[in-house]
Short mmCIF file of C-alpha atoms in Angstrom, two decimals:
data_model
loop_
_atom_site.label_atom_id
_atom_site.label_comp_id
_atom_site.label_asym_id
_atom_site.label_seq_id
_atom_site.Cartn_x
_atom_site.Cartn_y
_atom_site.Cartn_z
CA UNK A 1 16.02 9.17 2.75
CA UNK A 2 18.44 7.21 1.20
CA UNK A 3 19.26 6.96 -2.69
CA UNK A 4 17.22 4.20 -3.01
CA UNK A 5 14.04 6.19 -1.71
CA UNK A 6 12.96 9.60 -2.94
CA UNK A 7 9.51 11.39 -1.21
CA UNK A 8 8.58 14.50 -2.80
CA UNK A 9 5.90 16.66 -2.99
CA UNK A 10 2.76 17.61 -5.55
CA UNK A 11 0.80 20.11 -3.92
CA UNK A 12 -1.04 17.99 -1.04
CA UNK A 13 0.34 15.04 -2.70
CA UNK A 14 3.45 12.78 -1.42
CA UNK A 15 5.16 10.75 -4.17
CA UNK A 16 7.24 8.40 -3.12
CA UNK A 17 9.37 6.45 -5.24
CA UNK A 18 11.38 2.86 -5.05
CA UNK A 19 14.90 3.70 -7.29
CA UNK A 20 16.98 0.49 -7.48
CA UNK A 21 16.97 0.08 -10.94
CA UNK A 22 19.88 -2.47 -10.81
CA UNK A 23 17.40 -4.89 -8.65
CA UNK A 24 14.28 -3.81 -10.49
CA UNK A 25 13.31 -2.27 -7.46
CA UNK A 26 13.88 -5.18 -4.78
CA UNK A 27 14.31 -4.00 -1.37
CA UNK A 28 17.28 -5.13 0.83
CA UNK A 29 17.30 -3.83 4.64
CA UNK A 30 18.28 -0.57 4.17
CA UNK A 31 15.54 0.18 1.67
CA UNK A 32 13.03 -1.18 3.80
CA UNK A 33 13.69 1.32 6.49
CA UNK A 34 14.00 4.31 4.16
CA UNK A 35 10.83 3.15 2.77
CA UNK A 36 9.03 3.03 6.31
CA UNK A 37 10.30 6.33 7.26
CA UNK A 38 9.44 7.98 3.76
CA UNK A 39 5.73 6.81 5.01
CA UNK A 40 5.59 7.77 8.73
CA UNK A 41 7.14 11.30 7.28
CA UNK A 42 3.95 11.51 4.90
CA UNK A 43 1.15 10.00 7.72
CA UNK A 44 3.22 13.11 10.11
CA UNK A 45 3.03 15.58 7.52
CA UNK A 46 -0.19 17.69 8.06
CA UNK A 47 0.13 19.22 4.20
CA UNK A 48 0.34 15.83 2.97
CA UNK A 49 -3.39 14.14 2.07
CA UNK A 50 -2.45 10.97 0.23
CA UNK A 51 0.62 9.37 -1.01
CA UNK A 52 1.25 8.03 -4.33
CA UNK A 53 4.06 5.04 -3.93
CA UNK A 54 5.46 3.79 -7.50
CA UNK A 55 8.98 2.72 -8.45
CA UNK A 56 11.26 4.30 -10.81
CA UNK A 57 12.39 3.10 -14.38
CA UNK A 58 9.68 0.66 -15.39
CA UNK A 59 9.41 -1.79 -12.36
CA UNK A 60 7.17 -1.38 -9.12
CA UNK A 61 9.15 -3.53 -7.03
CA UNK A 62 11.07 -6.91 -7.81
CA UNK A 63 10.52 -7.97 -4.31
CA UNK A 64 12.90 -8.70 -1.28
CA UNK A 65 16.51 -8.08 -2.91
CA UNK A 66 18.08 -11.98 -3.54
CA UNK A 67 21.24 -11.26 -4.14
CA UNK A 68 21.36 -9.57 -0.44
CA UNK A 69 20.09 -12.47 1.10
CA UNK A 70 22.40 -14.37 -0.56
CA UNK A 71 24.93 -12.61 0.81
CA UNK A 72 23.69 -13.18 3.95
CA UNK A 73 23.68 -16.95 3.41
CA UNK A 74 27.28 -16.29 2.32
CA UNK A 75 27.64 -15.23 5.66
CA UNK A 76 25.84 -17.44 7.94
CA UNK A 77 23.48 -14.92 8.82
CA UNK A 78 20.81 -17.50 8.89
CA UNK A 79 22.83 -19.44 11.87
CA UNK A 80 23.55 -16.23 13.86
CA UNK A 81 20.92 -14.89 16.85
CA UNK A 82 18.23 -12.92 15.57
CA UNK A 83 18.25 -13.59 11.77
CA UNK A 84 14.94 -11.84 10.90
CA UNK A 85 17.18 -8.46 12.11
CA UNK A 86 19.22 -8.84 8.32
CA UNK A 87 15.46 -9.01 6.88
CA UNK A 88 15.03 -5.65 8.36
CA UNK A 89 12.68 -6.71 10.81
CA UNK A 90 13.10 -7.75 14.35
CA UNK A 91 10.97 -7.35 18.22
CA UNK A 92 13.15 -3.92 18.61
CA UNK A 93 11.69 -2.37 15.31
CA UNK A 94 8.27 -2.73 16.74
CA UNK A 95 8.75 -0.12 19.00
CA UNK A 96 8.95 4.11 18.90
CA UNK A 97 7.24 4.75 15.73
CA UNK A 98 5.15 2.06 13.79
CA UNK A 99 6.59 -2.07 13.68
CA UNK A 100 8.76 -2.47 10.26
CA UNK A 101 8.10 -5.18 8.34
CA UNK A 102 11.09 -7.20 6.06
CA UNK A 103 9.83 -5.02 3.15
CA UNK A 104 9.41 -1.76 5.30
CA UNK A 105 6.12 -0.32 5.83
CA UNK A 106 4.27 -3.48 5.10
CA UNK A 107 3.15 -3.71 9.25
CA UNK A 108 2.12 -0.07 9.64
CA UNK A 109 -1.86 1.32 9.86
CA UNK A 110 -1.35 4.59 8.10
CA UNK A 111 -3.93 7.28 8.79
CA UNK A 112 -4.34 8.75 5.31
CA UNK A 113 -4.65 6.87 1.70
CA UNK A 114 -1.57 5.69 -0.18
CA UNK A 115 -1.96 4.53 -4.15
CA UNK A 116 0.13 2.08 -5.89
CA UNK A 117 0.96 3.19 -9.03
CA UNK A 118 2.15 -0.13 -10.23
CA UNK A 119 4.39 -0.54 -13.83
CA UNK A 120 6.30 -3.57 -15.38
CA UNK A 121 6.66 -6.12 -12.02
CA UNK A 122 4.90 -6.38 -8.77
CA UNK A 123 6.43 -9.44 -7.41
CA UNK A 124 6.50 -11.22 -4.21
CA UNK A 125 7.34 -8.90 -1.79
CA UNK A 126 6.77 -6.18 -4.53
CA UNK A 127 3.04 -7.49 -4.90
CA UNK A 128 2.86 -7.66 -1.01
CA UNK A 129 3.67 -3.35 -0.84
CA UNK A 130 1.32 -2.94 -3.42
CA UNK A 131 -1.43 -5.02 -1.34
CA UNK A 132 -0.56 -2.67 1.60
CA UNK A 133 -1.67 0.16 -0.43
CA UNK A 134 -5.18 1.38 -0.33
CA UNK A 135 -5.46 1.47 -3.75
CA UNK A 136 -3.86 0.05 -7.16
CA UNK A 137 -3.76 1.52 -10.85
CA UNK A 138 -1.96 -0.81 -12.67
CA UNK A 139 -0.35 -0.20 -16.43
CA UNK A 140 -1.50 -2.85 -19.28
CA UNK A 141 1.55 -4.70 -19.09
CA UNK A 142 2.31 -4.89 -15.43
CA UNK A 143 2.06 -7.91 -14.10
CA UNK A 144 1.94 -9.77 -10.16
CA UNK A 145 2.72 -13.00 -8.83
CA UNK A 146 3.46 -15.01 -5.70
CA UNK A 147 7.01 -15.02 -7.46
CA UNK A 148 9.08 -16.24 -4.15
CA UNK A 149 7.56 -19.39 -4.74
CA UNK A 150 10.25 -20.67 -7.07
CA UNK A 151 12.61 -20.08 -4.25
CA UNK A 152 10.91 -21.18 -0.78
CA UNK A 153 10.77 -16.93 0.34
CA UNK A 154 7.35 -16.98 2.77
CA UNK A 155 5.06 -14.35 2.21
CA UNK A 156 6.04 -12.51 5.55
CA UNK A 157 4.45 -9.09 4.50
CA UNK A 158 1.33 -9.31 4.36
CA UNK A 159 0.64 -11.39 1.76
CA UNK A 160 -1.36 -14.19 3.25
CA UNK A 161 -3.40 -11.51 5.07
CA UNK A 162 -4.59 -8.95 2.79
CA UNK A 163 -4.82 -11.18 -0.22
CA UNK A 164 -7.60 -13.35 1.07
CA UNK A 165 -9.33 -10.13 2.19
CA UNK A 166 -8.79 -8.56 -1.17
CA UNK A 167 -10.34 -11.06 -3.55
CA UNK A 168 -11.04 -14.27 -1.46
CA UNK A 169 -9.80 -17.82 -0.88
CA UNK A 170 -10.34 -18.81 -3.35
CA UNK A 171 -7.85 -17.00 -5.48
CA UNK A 172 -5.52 -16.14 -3.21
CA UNK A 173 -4.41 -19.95 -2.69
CA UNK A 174 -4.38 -20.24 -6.26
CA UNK A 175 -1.98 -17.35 -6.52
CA UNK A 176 0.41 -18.07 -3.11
CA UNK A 177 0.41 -22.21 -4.00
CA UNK A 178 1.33 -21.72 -7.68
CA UNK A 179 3.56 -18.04 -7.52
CA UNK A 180 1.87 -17.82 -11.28
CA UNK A 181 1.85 -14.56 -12.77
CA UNK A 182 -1.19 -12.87 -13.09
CA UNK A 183 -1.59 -9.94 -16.05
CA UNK A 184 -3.57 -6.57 -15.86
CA UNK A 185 -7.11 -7.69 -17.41
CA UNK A 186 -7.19 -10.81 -14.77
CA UNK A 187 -5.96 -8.42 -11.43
CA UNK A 188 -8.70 -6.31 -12.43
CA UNK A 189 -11.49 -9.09 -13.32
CA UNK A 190 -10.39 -10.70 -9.62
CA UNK A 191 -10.39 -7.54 -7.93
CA UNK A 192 -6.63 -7.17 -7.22
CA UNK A 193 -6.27 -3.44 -8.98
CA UNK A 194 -8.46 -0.93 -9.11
CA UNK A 195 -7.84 0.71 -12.51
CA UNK A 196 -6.10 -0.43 -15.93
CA UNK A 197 -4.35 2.09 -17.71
CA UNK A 198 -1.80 2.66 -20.71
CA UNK A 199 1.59 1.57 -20.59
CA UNK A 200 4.00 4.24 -19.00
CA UNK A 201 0.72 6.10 -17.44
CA UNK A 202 0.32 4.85 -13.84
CA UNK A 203 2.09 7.56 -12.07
CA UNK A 204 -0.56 10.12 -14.25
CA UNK A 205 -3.61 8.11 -13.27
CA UNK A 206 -2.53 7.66 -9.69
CA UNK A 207 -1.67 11.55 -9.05
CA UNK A 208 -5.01 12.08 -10.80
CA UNK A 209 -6.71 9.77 -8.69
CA UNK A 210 -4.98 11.04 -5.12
CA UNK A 211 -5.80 15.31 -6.15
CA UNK A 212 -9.46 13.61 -6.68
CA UNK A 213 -8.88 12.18 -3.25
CA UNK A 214 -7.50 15.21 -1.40
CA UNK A 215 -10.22 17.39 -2.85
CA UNK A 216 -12.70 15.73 -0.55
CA UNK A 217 -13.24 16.73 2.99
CA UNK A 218 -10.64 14.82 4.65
CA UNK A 219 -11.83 14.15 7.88
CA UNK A 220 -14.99 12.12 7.17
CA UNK A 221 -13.34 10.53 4.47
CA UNK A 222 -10.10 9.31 6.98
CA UNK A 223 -13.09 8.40 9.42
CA UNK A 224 -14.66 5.77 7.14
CA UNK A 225 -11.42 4.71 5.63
CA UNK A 226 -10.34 3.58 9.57
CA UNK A 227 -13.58 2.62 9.96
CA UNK A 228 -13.66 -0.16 7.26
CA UNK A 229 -9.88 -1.60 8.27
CA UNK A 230 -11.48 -2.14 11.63
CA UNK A 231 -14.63 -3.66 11.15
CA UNK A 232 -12.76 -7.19 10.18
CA UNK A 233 -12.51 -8.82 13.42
CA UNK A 234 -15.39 -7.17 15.17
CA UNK A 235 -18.63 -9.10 15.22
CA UNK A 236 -21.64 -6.60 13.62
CA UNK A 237 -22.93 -4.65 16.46
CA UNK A 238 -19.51 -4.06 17.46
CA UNK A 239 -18.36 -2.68 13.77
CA UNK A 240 -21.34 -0.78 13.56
CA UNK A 241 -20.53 0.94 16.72
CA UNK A 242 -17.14 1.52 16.03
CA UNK A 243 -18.43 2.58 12.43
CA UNK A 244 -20.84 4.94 14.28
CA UNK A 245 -18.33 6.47 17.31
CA UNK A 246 -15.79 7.55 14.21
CA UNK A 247 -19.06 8.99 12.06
CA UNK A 248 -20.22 11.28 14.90
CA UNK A 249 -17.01 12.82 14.91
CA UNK A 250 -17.11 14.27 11.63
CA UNK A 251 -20.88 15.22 11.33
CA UNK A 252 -19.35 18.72 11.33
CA UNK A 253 -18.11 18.03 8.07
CA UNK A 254 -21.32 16.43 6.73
CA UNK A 255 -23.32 19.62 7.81
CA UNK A 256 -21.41 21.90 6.21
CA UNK A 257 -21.37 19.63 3.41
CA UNK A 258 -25.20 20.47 3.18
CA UNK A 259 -25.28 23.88 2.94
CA UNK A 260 -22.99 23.27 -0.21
CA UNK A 261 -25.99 20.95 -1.58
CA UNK A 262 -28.44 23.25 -0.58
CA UNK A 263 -26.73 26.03 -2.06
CA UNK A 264 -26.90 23.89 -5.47
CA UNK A 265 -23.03 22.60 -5.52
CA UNK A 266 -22.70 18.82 -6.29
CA UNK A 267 -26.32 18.33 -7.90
CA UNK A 268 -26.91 15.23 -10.34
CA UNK A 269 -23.64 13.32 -9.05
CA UNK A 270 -21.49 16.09 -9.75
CA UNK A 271 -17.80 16.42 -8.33
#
């Protein structure tokens, strides 16, 4: 990893943490790729159950770094072959490991959970990571927005993907046409975080949250996870197929999940 990136370990637990404090977090190119192979390490890692991404010093993540691509406008990059390269993404990144996206892992299908634990901004390409996560617990005064919009950055991550999925047309073209920014109470009223918490306590929730995720049997639980990323371009008997073929594998699991039940753990909704 570089000094920007730091991945460490809480039991079954990866943390891995955005530390650019200069930038609020943005990511220029060499981020991005210590960012997507902090991730593939974790997915790799068969101790590791879920990861917990957040970003060090109050921000999430500011977005694609600016001032580097103003640099590279400084520099022609923009006129030279291959520009999308200096973004950190380009046709040979898509191959060996996983495709890298401008912002890093923002193009990879992970195999295991990852949580946002999202403080202070989530901006453009910032808000984009935290849409590739699984999961978002979001501090009272954190905030997102389409913020490129000021400055005529595309959404290039993700963004015009997974919003619409997340919490519909609707408001997804009101947040990519008008970059607004959009507080805790309303991400969680739309659907664009899962949990609100205290200033300065995302991190807490979000390690809480992933140890209440890598308690549970982790096969079944992977299975229905890939299941449901799956199921969006398949018509229904097709995802319910697909839904089935990944269930079967795991019945193990659910069996010996009933002898637990029958043996009295887990009664009346227990965990």
């Amino acid at each position: 990893m570089t000094n920007s990136v730091d991945i460490r370990q809480h039991g079954a637990i990866s943390v891995v943490t955005l530390n650019r404090p200069d930038v609020r977090n943005a990511v220029d190119a060499a981020t991005a790729r210590a960012l997507h192979a902090a991730f593939l390490a974790f997915d790799a890692d068969e101790n590791a159950r879920v990861a917990v991404f957040h970003g060090a010093h109050g921000h999430f993540c500011a977005g694609w770094d600016l001032q580097a691509g103003a640099r590279m406008a400084e520099q022609g990059a923009a006129n030279q072959p291959g520009p999308l390269a200096g973004l950190a993404f380009s046709p040979d990144d898509c191959v060996v490991s996983g495709p890298l996206g401008p912002m890093g892992p923002s193009r990879l299908l992970l195999s295991k959970p990852v949580i946002a634990a999202v403080s202070g901004a989530a901006v453009a390409g910032g808000m984009e990571l935290a849409l590739w996560c699984d999961l978002r617990v979001m501090e009272v005064d954190a905030y997102f927005g389409v913020f490129c919009r000021r400055f005529g950055v595309p959404l290039i991550d993700g963004g015009t993907v997974r919003l619409p999925r997340l919490i519909g047309m609707g408001h997804a073209m009101d947040l990519i046409l008008t970059g607004r920014k959009v507080e805790a109470g309303e991400a969680l009223q739309m659907g664009l975080c899962n949990r609100v918490v205290p200033a300065g306590q995302a991190l807490e929730a979000a390690l809480t949250l992933a140890q209440q995720l890598a308690s549970y049997p982790q096969k079944t639980m992977r299975a229905d996870r890939m299941s449901a990323y799956a199921q969006w371009d398949l018509p229904l008997p097709q995802a319910l197929h697909q839904e089935w073929e990944r269930g079967r594998q795991c019945i193990d699991e659910g069996l010996q999940g009933a002898v637990r039940f029958a043996a009295g753990g887990g009664r009346h909704g227990e965990f």
